[in-house]
Amino acid sequence: MLKHRAKKSVALSTAAVMSLSILAACGSGATNEPAAEAPATGGETQEARGKISVSIYDRGLIPKEEGTYSDNRWTRWINENGPVDVEFIQIPRNESQQKYSMLFASGEAPDLILEYDNAFVNTLWAQKQLLPLDDLIAEHSTEYKQLLEKFPELKKLATKPDGKMYEIARIMKPEILGMMVIRKDWLDQLGLQVPQTIEELYQVADAFANGDPDGNGTKDTFGINLSQFATYYVDAMFQNEMFIVEDGELIRQFDRIKPAYEFKRRLFENNIVDKDFLTDTNGQKAEQDFASGKLGIYLAYASVISKNYDTLKKSIPEAEIVAIPFPETEFGQFGPDFNPPFQLTGSVNANAKDPAAVMKYIDFMVSKETVEYFANGEEGVHYTTSENGCPQQIDRDKNKNEMGYTADYKMFMPTYLLKTCSINERSLESTNPIDQEWIQIAEEAKELYLDPNRPHPGFTHAKFRPALDKDLNTIFNDGWNTMNEIMAKTIVSGGAYTVDQGVADVVSAWDQSGGKKLEEWYKNWYQENKDSWLFMEDLYRMEFE
């Protein structure tokens, strides 16, 4: 099972921070020139202070009084406390690739490139715009080098086909995204048990829709939802992913589509789900049904369920929900999606003038002291510390104003170092009984879902799929969209368009779009990388102690 313990933390020594702080430039930003070498005590010579440029997304969220993304209280703190002078280059978030392309073309790209789009970063690598990091880390790093030693999966993830490492990553505690919760009080009312198999799930959902579980004498409840992400969670129960590993090969599967959609069609035809689920694209109707006590089994993001749990408990205090595992199907037992422990976020410009200074900045930003400062702010100004060591906000509005725009400065910070003090924005120290009920539900869900015996069904996490060229990527995306559009019609057609016909049309559309070419590419890629890639099972073996 994925572990959530914390081993000895990786931190920048206090003495080093103090020494670097003394050297830091005072004032509002980076100095124009590196500081000249000056004699140190004992006849030693202090190292000249480097100067680098770092990209920062401009999301247009920074309050006017806080300054700009390149000059604010946080950038000034970095320059006053860090080991190098940093110029922050603003990158419009919605036009990042265009902006980067212009900067590279003009020779003005930042030394440290922070970007979430791995496909774009792969393009930069193919154009030889990125610097290999192996020697740089070995010769000039302490903090990030220790992270690589603690988490060797990072090197595997960041290594390109030439065998060299080109990216840095942030390390997080794994976090469940999706959940499946059930009204336990309804189970008790009807004398039913938590469903273990897909057929039992159907029977319980049927009873919730048609057995008057709320006892009001009216058929006004739904057994389960299929809107928004819920339909994909049903797919996950059947391992209805596009590509899966089977018999030692990575294949495009089609045999799991039919049973998944026959199950959905059966729910629809027998009035167990909301008939208008296809128009509930943002899931708001399902949210209302759950919050008002009219939905028995709810599949959604954990944060969404948490948000509506308070409304449910206030309107129906006796309502009781529990998280349950996805039921077993003929293809096995699986789980919902989750945020993985790693995310590639940074690369070094091949033309960086002072790569060693870039590495110093990376080391400073991944130190425990820096991570905690950016997470909590300044003690006594933004937070106080509880007896259990958890930060307590002093003024929520002040923190939102002064800290609400800092996420992208933390893009490669190892947040796993932070003490867990809240779940779904509910403080573990809260005295609110509803908060404590939800925290228990969420903790039980974490144990259920971060379990290698019930993995998410893909061959790897979506963020770690191999990069495809433009044509293959189009085939993949079109195949996914076409499959879902075609198969949705089989649910609501009333039998006029059968599941068998839908599957046949999906296969035909796939072949016509060049799907066989992508199948062959994936097959070859898997054979070449099966011993070196980060696969789904690897993510469930991670330990954070």
Coordinates of C-alpha atoms in Angstrom, one line a residue:
M1 CA 0.0 0.0 0.0
L2 CA 1.1 3.6 -0.6
K3 CA 2.7 4.8 2.6
H4 CA 2.2 8.3 4.0
R5 CA 4.9 8.3 6.7
A6 CA 7.7 10.9 6.8
K7 CA 11.4 9.9 6.9
K8 CA 14.1 12.3 8.0
S9 CA 13.4 15.5 6.2
V10 CA 15.7 17.0 3.6
A11 CA 16.6 20.5 4.6
L12 CA 19.1 23.3 4.0
S13 CA 21.3 23.8 7.0
T14 CA 20.5 26.9 9.1
A15 CA 24.1 27.9 9.0
A16 CA 24.1 27.9 5.2
V17 CA 20.9 29.9 5.1
M18 CA 22.3 32.5 7.4
S19 CA 25.6 32.7 5.5
L20 CA 23.7 33.2 2.2
S21 CA 21.3 35.7 3.8
I22 CA 24.3 37.9 4.7
L23 CA 25.4 37.9 1.1
A24 CA 22.0 38.6 -0.3
A25 CA 21.2 41.9 -1.8
C26 CA 18.9 44.1 0.3
G27 CA 16.0 46.1 -1.1
S28 CA 13.2 45.3 -3.5
G29 CA 14.7 43.0 -6.0
A30 CA 17.8 41.4 -7.6
T31 CA 20.9 43.5 -8.1
N32 CA 22.0 44.3 -11.6
E33 CA 25.5 42.8 -11.2
P34 CA 26.9 39.8 -9.3
A35 CA 28.6 40.9 -6.0
A36 CA 32.3 41.1 -6.3
E37 CA 34.4 38.5 -4.4
A38 CA 35.3 39.8 -0.9
P39 CA 37.8 38.5 1.6
A40 CA 36.3 36.3 4.3
T41 CA 37.5 35.7 7.8
G42 CA 40.4 33.4 8.1
G43 CA 41.8 34.5 4.8
E44 CA 39.2 32.6 2.7
T45 CA 37.5 34.1 -0.3
Q46 CA 33.7 34.1 -0.4
E47 CA 32.1 32.9 -3.6
A48 CA 30.6 35.5 -6.0
R49 CA 26.9 35.6 -5.9
G50 CA 25.3 34.3 -9.1
K51 CA 22.5 35.8 -11.1
I52 CA 19.8 33.8 -13.0
S53 CA 16.4 34.1 -14.6
V54 CA 13.4 32.0 -13.7
S55 CA 10.0 31.8 -15.4
I56 CA 6.8 32.4 -13.5
Y57 CA 3.3 32.0 -14.8
D58 CA 1.3 35.2 -15.0
R59 CA -2.3 34.1 -14.1
G60 CA -3.6 37.7 -13.6
L61 CA -4.5 36.8 -10.0
I62 CA -2.1 39.0 -8.1
P63 CA -3.7 41.9 -6.2
K64 CA -2.5 45.3 -7.5
E65 CA -1.2 46.3 -4.1
E66 CA 1.0 43.2 -4.0
G67 CA 2.9 44.2 -7.1
T68 CA 3.6 42.0 -10.1
Y69 CA 4.5 38.4 -10.6
S70 CA 8.1 39.4 -11.1
D71 CA 8.3 41.8 -8.2
N72 CA 6.3 41.2 -5.0
R73 CA 6.9 40.2 -1.3
W74 CA 7.7 36.6 -2.3
T75 CA 10.2 37.4 -5.1
R76 CA 11.9 39.9 -2.8
W77 CA 12.1 37.3 0.0
I78 CA 13.7 34.9 -2.4
N79 CA 16.3 37.5 -3.4
E80 CA 17.0 38.6 0.2
N81 CA 17.3 35.1 1.6
G82 CA 18.4 32.9 -1.3
P83 CA 21.9 32.2 -2.6
V84 CA 21.6 33.9 -6.0
D85 CA 20.0 37.0 -7.5
V86 CA 16.8 36.0 -9.4
E87 CA 15.1 37.8 -12.2
F88 CA 11.6 36.4 -12.7
I89 CA 10.3 36.3 -16.3
Q90 CA 6.5 36.5 -16.5
I91 CA 4.9 33.9 -18.8
P92 CA 1.2 34.4 -19.6
R93 CA -0.4 31.1 -18.3
N94 CA -2.8 30.6 -21.3
E95 CA -0.1 31.5 -23.8
S96 CA 2.9 29.9 -22.2
Q97 CA 4.1 27.9 -25.2
Q98 CA 3.8 30.8 -27.6
K99 CA 5.7 33.0 -25.1
Y100 CA 8.4 30.4 -24.6
S101 CA 8.8 29.9 -28.3
M102 CA 9.4 33.6 -28.8
L103 CA 11.9 33.8 -26.0
F104 CA 13.9 30.8 -27.3
A105 CA 13.8 32.2 -30.8
S106 CA 15.2 35.5 -29.6
G107 CA 17.8 33.9 -27.3
E108 CA 16.1 35.4 -24.2
A109 CA 14.5 32.3 -22.7
P110 CA 14.9 32.1 -18.9
D111 CA 17.6 29.9 -17.3
L112 CA 15.1 27.8 -15.4
I113 CA 12.0 26.9 -17.3
L114 CA 8.9 26.0 -15.3
E115 CA 6.2 24.4 -17.4
Y116 CA 3.5 21.9 -16.7
D117 CA 3.0 20.7 -20.3
N118 CA 5.3 17.7 -20.6
A119 CA 4.6 17.4 -24.3
F120 CA 5.9 20.9 -24.9
V121 CA 9.0 20.2 -22.8
N122 CA 9.6 17.1 -24.8
T123 CA 9.6 19.3 -27.9
L124 CA 12.2 21.6 -26.3
W125 CA 14.3 18.6 -25.6
A126 CA 14.0 17.3 -29.1
Q127 CA 15.2 20.8 -30.3
K128 CA 18.2 20.5 -28.0
Q129 CA 17.1 23.5 -26.0
L130 CA 17.5 21.8 -22.6
L131 CA 20.6 21.0 -20.5
P132 CA 21.3 17.5 -19.2
L133 CA 21.2 17.6 -15.4
D134 CA 23.1 14.5 -14.3
D135 CA 26.6 16.1 -14.0
L136 CA 25.1 19.4 -12.8
I137 CA 23.3 17.7 -9.9
A138 CA 26.3 15.4 -9.1
E139 CA 28.8 18.3 -8.9
H140 CA 26.7 21.3 -7.6
S141 CA 23.7 20.0 -5.7
T142 CA 23.1 18.8 -2.1
E143 CA 19.4 19.1 -1.5
Y144 CA 18.0 17.9 -4.8
K145 CA 20.7 15.2 -5.0
Q146 CA 19.4 13.9 -1.7
L147 CA 15.9 13.8 -3.0
L148 CA 17.1 11.8 -6.0
E149 CA 18.8 9.4 -3.6
K150 CA 15.6 9.0 -1.5
F151 CA 13.3 8.8 -4.5
P152 CA 15.2 7.0 -7.4
E153 CA 11.9 7.0 -9.3
L154 CA 12.6 10.7 -10.0
K155 CA 15.6 9.9 -12.2
K156 CA 13.6 7.3 -14.1
L157 CA 10.8 9.7 -14.7
A158 CA 13.1 12.6 -15.8
T159 CA 15.4 10.6 -18.1
K160 CA 14.9 11.0 -21.8
P161 CA 15.6 8.4 -24.5
D162 CA 19.3 9.4 -24.7
G163 CA 19.7 8.1 -21.2
K164 CA 20.2 11.6 -19.6
M165 CA 18.1 13.4 -17.1
Y166 CA 16.6 16.7 -18.2
E167 CA 13.8 17.7 -15.7
I168 CA 13.2 18.3 -12.1
A169 CA 10.0 17.3 -10.3
R170 CA 8.0 18.1 -7.3
I171 CA 7.2 15.4 -4.8
M172 CA 3.9 15.3 -3.1
K173 CA 2.0 13.0 -0.7
P174 CA -0.3 11.0 -3.0
E175 CA -3.9 12.3 -2.8
I176 CA -7.0 10.6 -3.8
L177 CA -9.2 12.5 -6.2
G178 CA -12.3 10.4 -6.8
M179 CA -14.5 8.7 -4.3
M180 CA -17.5 6.4 -4.2
V181 CA -19.7 7.0 -1.1
I182 CA -22.9 5.3 -0.1
R183 CA -25.7 6.2 2.2
K184 CA -25.2 3.7 5.0
D185 CA -28.4 4.7 6.8
W186 CA -30.2 3.6 3.6
L187 CA -28.4 0.3 3.6
D188 CA -29.5 -0.2 7.2
Q189 CA -33.1 0.9 6.4
L190 CA -33.4 -1.7 3.6
G191 CA -31.4 -4.4 5.3
L192 CA -28.7 -4.4 2.7
Q193 CA -24.9 -4.8 2.8
V194 CA -22.2 -2.8 1.1
P195 CA -22.0 -4.1 -2.5
Q196 CA -18.9 -6.2 -3.3
T197 CA -19.5 -7.1 -6.9
I198 CA -20.8 -5.2 -9.9
E199 CA -24.1 -7.1 -9.8
E200 CA -24.5 -6.3 -6.1
L201 CA -23.9 -2.7 -6.9
Y202 CA -26.7 -2.8 -9.4
Q203 CA -29.1 -4.5 -6.9
V204 CA -28.3 -1.9 -4.2
A205 CA -28.7 1.0 -6.6
D206 CA -32.0 -0.4 -7.8
A207 CA -33.2 -0.7 -4.2
F208 CA -32.2 2.9 -3.5
A209 CA -34.1 4.1 -6.5
N210 CA -37.2 2.0 -6.2
G211 CA -37.4 0.8 -2.5
D212 CA -38.3 4.1 -0.9
P213 CA -35.1 4.3 1.3
D214 CA -36.0 7.7 2.8
G215 CA -39.4 6.4 3.9
N216 CA -41.5 9.2 2.5
G217 CA -43.7 7.0 0.4
T218 CA -42.6 8.7 -2.9
K219 CA -40.4 7.6 -5.7
D220 CA -38.1 10.6 -5.6
T221 CA -34.6 9.1 -5.1
F222 CA -31.8 8.0 -7.4
G223 CA -29.7 4.9 -6.9
I224 CA -26.4 6.2 -8.4
N225 CA -25.2 9.0 -10.6
L226 CA -23.6 8.9 -14.1
S227 CA -23.0 12.5 -14.7
Q228 CA -19.6 14.2 -15.3
F229 CA -16.7 12.0 -13.9
A230 CA -19.0 9.3 -12.6
T231 CA -19.3 7.6 -16.0
Y232 CA -15.5 7.3 -16.2
Y233 CA -15.5 5.8 -12.7
V234 CA -17.8 3.1 -13.9
D235 CA -15.5 2.6 -16.8
A236 CA -12.6 2.2 -14.3
M237 CA -14.6 -0.6 -12.6
F238 CA -14.4 -2.6 -15.9
Q239 CA -10.8 -1.5 -16.7
N240 CA -12.3 0.3 -19.7
E241 CA -9.1 2.3 -20.5
M242 CA -7.8 2.8 -24.0
F243 CA -4.5 1.1 -23.5
I244 CA -3.8 -1.6 -20.9
V245 CA -1.1 -4.2 -20.3
E246 CA -2.3 -7.7 -21.1
D247 CA -0.2 -10.9 -21.6
G248 CA 3.0 -8.9 -21.5
E249 CA 2.0 -6.4 -24.1
L250 CA 0.6 -2.9 -24.1
I251 CA -2.6 -3.1 -26.2
R252 CA -5.6 -1.1 -27.3
Q253 CA -8.5 -2.9 -25.7
F254 CA -12.1 -3.1 -27.0
D255 CA -13.6 -6.0 -25.1
R256 CA -14.2 -4.0 -21.9
I257 CA -16.3 -1.3 -23.6
K258 CA -19.4 -3.5 -24.0
P259 CA -19.8 -4.7 -20.4
A260 CA -19.2 -1.2 -19.0
Y261 CA -21.9 0.3 -21.3
E262 CA -24.4 -2.5 -20.8
F263 CA -24.2 -1.8 -17.1
K264 CA -24.8 2.0 -17.7
R265 CA -27.6 1.3 -20.1
R266 CA -29.2 -1.1 -17.6
L267 CA -29.1 1.7 -14.9
F268 CA -30.7 4.1 -17.3
E269 CA -33.4 1.9 -18.7
N270 CA -34.6 0.9 -15.2
N271 CA -34.8 4.4 -13.9
I272 CA -32.0 4.0 -11.4
V273 CA -30.1 7.1 -12.6
D274 CA -31.2 10.6 -13.5
K275 CA -32.5 10.5 -17.1
D276 CA -30.9 13.8 -17.8
F277 CA -27.4 12.8 -16.7
L278 CA -25.9 13.6 -20.1
T279 CA -26.9 17.3 -19.8
D280 CA -25.4 17.5 -16.3
T281 CA -22.0 18.1 -17.7
N282 CA -20.6 19.9 -14.7
G283 CA -22.2 17.5 -12.2
Q284 CA -24.2 20.3 -10.4
K285 CA -27.5 18.4 -10.6
A286 CA -25.9 15.3 -9.0
E287 CA -24.4 17.6 -6.3
Q288 CA -27.9 18.9 -5.5
D289 CA -29.3 15.4 -5.4
F290 CA -26.7 14.3 -3.0
A291 CA -26.8 17.4 -0.8
S292 CA -30.7 17.2 -0.6
G293 CA -30.6 13.5 0.4
K294 CA -31.9 12.1 -2.9
L295 CA -28.9 10.2 -4.1
G296 CA -27.8 6.9 -2.6
I297 CA -24.4 6.2 -4.2
Y298 CA -22.3 9.2 -5.2
L299 CA -19.3 9.0 -7.5
A300 CA -17.4 12.3 -7.7
Y301 CA -14.3 14.2 -6.7
A302 CA -13.6 14.0 -2.9
S303 CA -13.5 17.7 -2.7
V304 CA -17.0 18.0 -4.3
I305 CA -18.5 15.4 -1.9
S306 CA -16.9 17.1 1.0
K307 CA -18.3 20.5 0.0
N308 CA -21.8 19.1 -0.2
Y309 CA -21.5 16.9 2.9
D310 CA -22.2 19.8 5.3
T311 CA -25.5 20.7 3.5
L312 CA -26.6 17.0 3.6
K313 CA -25.9 16.7 7.4
K314 CA -27.6 20.0 8.2
S315 CA -30.7 19.1 6.3
I316 CA -30.7 15.4 7.3
P317 CA -28.7 15.0 10.5
E318 CA -29.3 11.3 10.6
A319 CA -27.7 10.8 7.1
E320 CA -24.7 8.6 7.3
I321 CA -22.3 8.0 4.5
V322 CA -19.2 5.8 4.1
A323 CA -16.6 5.4 1.4
I324 CA -16.6 2.0 -0.3
P325 CA -14.2 0.3 -2.7
F326 CA -15.1 0.0 -6.4
P327 CA -16.9 -3.4 -6.8
E328 CA -15.2 -6.3 -8.5
T329 CA -16.0 -7.1 -12.1
E330 CA -14.9 -10.0 -14.4
F331 CA -11.8 -8.0 -15.2
G332 CA -10.7 -7.5 -11.6
Q333 CA -11.0 -4.8 -8.9
F334 CA -9.8 -1.3 -9.5
G335 CA -9.8 2.2 -7.9
P336 CA -10.4 5.9 -8.7
D337 CA -7.9 8.4 -9.9
F338 CA -5.4 10.1 -7.7
N339 CA -2.7 12.7 -7.8
P340 CA 0.6 10.9 -8.1
P341 CA 3.6 11.6 -5.9
F342 CA 5.6 13.2 -8.7
Q343 CA 5.1 15.8 -11.3
L344 CA 7.7 17.0 -13.8
T345 CA 7.8 20.8 -13.7
G346 CA 11.2 22.3 -14.5
S347 CA 14.0 22.2 -17.0
V348 CA 17.3 24.2 -17.4
N349 CA 18.0 26.1 -20.5
A350 CA 20.8 24.6 -22.5
N351 CA 22.2 28.2 -22.9
A352 CA 22.1 29.1 -19.2
K353 CA 25.2 31.2 -18.5
D354 CA 25.6 29.9 -14.9
P355 CA 24.0 26.5 -14.5
A356 CA 25.7 26.1 -11.1
A357 CA 23.8 29.1 -9.9
V358 CA 20.5 27.6 -11.2
M359 CA 21.3 24.5 -9.1
K360 CA 21.9 26.6 -6.0
Y361 CA 18.5 28.2 -6.5
I362 CA 16.8 24.8 -7.0
D363 CA 18.5 23.6 -3.8
F364 CA 17.3 26.6 -1.9
M365 CA 13.8 26.3 -3.1
V366 CA 13.5 22.6 -2.2
S367 CA 14.9 23.0 1.4
K368 CA 12.4 22.4 4.2
E369 CA 12.6 25.9 5.5
T370 CA 11.7 27.5 2.2
V371 CA 8.9 25.0 1.6
E372 CA 7.4 25.7 5.0
Y373 CA 7.7 29.5 4.5
F374 CA 5.9 29.4 1.2
A375 CA 3.2 27.1 2.5
N376 CA 2.5 29.0 5.7
G377 CA 3.9 32.5 5.4
E378 CA 5.6 34.4 8.1
E379 CA 4.9 33.2 11.7
G380 CA 3.1 35.9 13.7
V381 CA 2.0 37.6 10.5
H382 CA 0.2 34.9 8.6
Y383 CA -0.1 32.1 11.1
T384 CA 0.5 30.9 14.7
T385 CA 1.5 27.3 15.6
S386 CA -0.8 25.0 17.5
E387 CA 0.3 22.7 20.3
N388 CA 0.3 19.9 17.7
G389 CA 2.6 21.8 15.4
C390 CA 0.0 22.8 12.9
P391 CA -0.1 26.3 11.4
Q392 CA -3.3 28.3 12.3
Q393 CA -4.2 31.2 10.0
I394 CA -4.4 34.5 11.8
D395 CA -6.5 36.4 9.2
R396 CA -7.9 34.3 6.3
D397 CA -8.6 37.4 4.1
K398 CA -5.1 38.7 4.6
N399 CA -3.6 35.4 3.7
K400 CA -5.8 35.1 0.6
N401 CA -4.6 38.5 -0.5
E402 CA -0.9 38.1 0.3
M403 CA -0.5 34.3 -0.4
G404 CA -3.2 33.5 -2.9
Y405 CA -1.0 34.0 -5.9
T406 CA 2.1 32.0 -4.8
A407 CA 1.3 28.5 -6.2
D408 CA 3.6 28.7 -9.2
Y409 CA 6.6 29.8 -7.2
K410 CA 6.3 26.4 -5.5
M411 CA 6.1 24.3 -8.7
F412 CA 9.0 22.0 -7.9
M413 CA 8.9 22.2 -4.1
P414 CA 8.7 18.8 -2.2
T415 CA 5.5 19.4 -0.3
Y416 CA 5.6 16.0 1.1
L417 CA 7.9 17.6 3.8
L418 CA 4.9 19.5 5.2
K419 CA 3.0 18.2 8.2
T420 CA -0.5 17.1 7.2
C421 CA -2.9 19.4 9.1
S422 CA -6.0 19.3 7.0
I423 CA -8.1 17.2 4.6
N424 CA -10.2 18.8 1.9
E425 CA -9.6 22.1 3.6
R426 CA -10.9 20.8 7.0
S427 CA -8.5 21.2 9.8
L428 CA -7.6 18.0 11.7
E429 CA -7.9 20.1 14.8
S430 CA -11.4 21.3 14.1
T431 CA -13.9 20.9 16.9
N432 CA -16.8 20.9 14.4
P433 CA -18.3 17.4 14.5
I434 CA -19.2 17.4 10.8
D435 CA -15.5 18.2 10.0
Q436 CA -14.4 15.3 12.2
E437 CA -17.0 13.0 10.5
W438 CA -15.7 13.9 7.1
I439 CA -12.0 13.5 8.1
Q440 CA -12.8 10.0 9.2
I441 CA -14.6 9.2 5.9
A442 CA -11.6 10.6 3.9
E443 CA -9.0 8.7 5.9
E444 CA -10.9 5.4 5.3
A445 CA -11.2 6.3 1.6
K446 CA -7.4 6.8 1.5
E447 CA -6.8 3.4 2.9
L448 CA -9.3 1.9 0.4
Y449 CA -8.1 3.6 -2.8
L450 CA -4.3 3.9 -2.4
D451 CA -4.0 0.2 -2.4
P452 CA -2.1 -1.8 -5.0
N453 CA -4.7 -4.5 -4.8
R454 CA -7.2 -2.1 -6.3
P455 CA -5.1 0.1 -8.6
H456 CA -6.3 2.7 -11.0
P457 CA -6.7 0.7 -14.3
G458 CA -4.3 2.5 -16.6
F459 CA -0.8 1.2 -17.4
T460 CA 0.6 4.4 -15.9
H461 CA -0.7 7.6 -14.6
A462 CA -2.1 10.0 -17.3
K463 CA 0.7 12.5 -16.4
F464 CA 3.4 9.9 -17.1
R465 CA 2.2 8.6 -20.5
P466 CA 5.0 8.7 -23.1
A467 CA 5.0 11.8 -25.3
L468 CA 3.5 11.3 -28.8
D469 CA 4.1 13.3 -31.9
K470 CA 1.4 15.5 -33.2
D471 CA -0.3 12.9 -35.5
L472 CA -0.2 10.1 -32.9
N473 CA -1.5 12.5 -30.2
T474 CA -4.4 13.4 -32.5
I475 CA -5.2 9.8 -33.0
F476 CA -5.2 9.2 -29.3
N477 CA -7.4 12.2 -28.4
D478 CA -9.9 11.6 -31.3
G479 CA -10.1 7.9 -30.3
W480 CA -11.0 8.8 -26.7
N481 CA -13.6 11.5 -27.7
T482 CA -15.2 9.4 -30.4
M483 CA -15.5 6.4 -28.1
N484 CA -17.3 8.4 -25.5
E485 CA -19.6 10.2 -27.9
I486 CA -20.6 7.1 -29.7
M487 CA -21.1 5.0 -26.6
A488 CA -23.1 7.6 -24.8
K489 CA -25.8 7.2 -27.5
T490 CA -26.1 3.5 -26.7
I491 CA -27.2 4.3 -23.1
V492 CA -30.1 6.7 -24.0
S493 CA -31.3 5.3 -27.4
G494 CA -33.9 3.0 -25.9
G495 CA -32.5 0.1 -27.8
A496 CA -32.5 1.8 -31.2
Y497 CA -28.8 1.9 -31.1
T498 CA -27.3 -1.1 -29.4
V499 CA -24.2 -1.4 -27.4
D500 CA -22.9 -4.0 -29.9
Q501 CA -23.4 -1.6 -32.8
G502 CA -21.7 1.2 -30.8
V503 CA -18.6 -0.9 -30.1
A504 CA -18.5 -1.9 -33.8
D505 CA -18.6 1.8 -34.8
V506 CA -15.9 2.7 -32.2
V507 CA -13.6 0.0 -33.7
S508 CA -14.3 1.2 -37.2
A509 CA -13.7 4.8 -36.4
W510 CA -10.5 3.9 -34.6
D511 CA -9.2 2.0 -37.7
Q512 CA -10.1 4.7 -40.1
S513 CA -8.3 7.4 -38.0
G514 CA -5.0 5.4 -38.1
G515 CA -5.4 3.7 -34.8
K516 CA -3.4 0.7 -35.8
K517 CA -0.4 3.0 -36.3
L518 CA -0.7 4.1 -32.7
E519 CA -1.2 0.6 -31.5
E520 CA 2.0 -0.5 -33.1
W521 CA 3.9 2.5 -31.7
Y522 CA 2.7 1.7 -28.1
K523 CA 3.5 -1.9 -28.5
N524 CA 7.1 -1.2 -29.5
W525 CA 7.5 1.6 -26.9
Y526 CA 6.4 -0.8 -24.1
Q527 CA 8.9 -3.5 -25.1
E528 CA 11.7 -0.9 -25.2
N529 CA 10.7 0.8 -21.9
K530 CA 9.0 -1.7 -19.7
D531 CA 12.1 -2.0 -17.5
S532 CA 12.8 1.7 -17.2
W533 CA 9.5 3.5 -17.1
L534 CA 7.3 4.5 -14.1
F535 CA 4.2 2.3 -14.3
M536 CA 1.1 2.3 -12.2
E537 CA 2.3 -0.4 -9.9
D538 CA 5.4 1.6 -9.1
L539 CA 3.3 4.5 -7.8
Y540 CA 1.6 2.2 -5.3
R541 CA 5.0 1.1 -3.8
M542 CA 6.1 4.6 -2.9
E543 CA 7.1 5.3 0.8
F544 CA 7.2 8.7 2.3
E545 CA 9.1 8.2 5.6

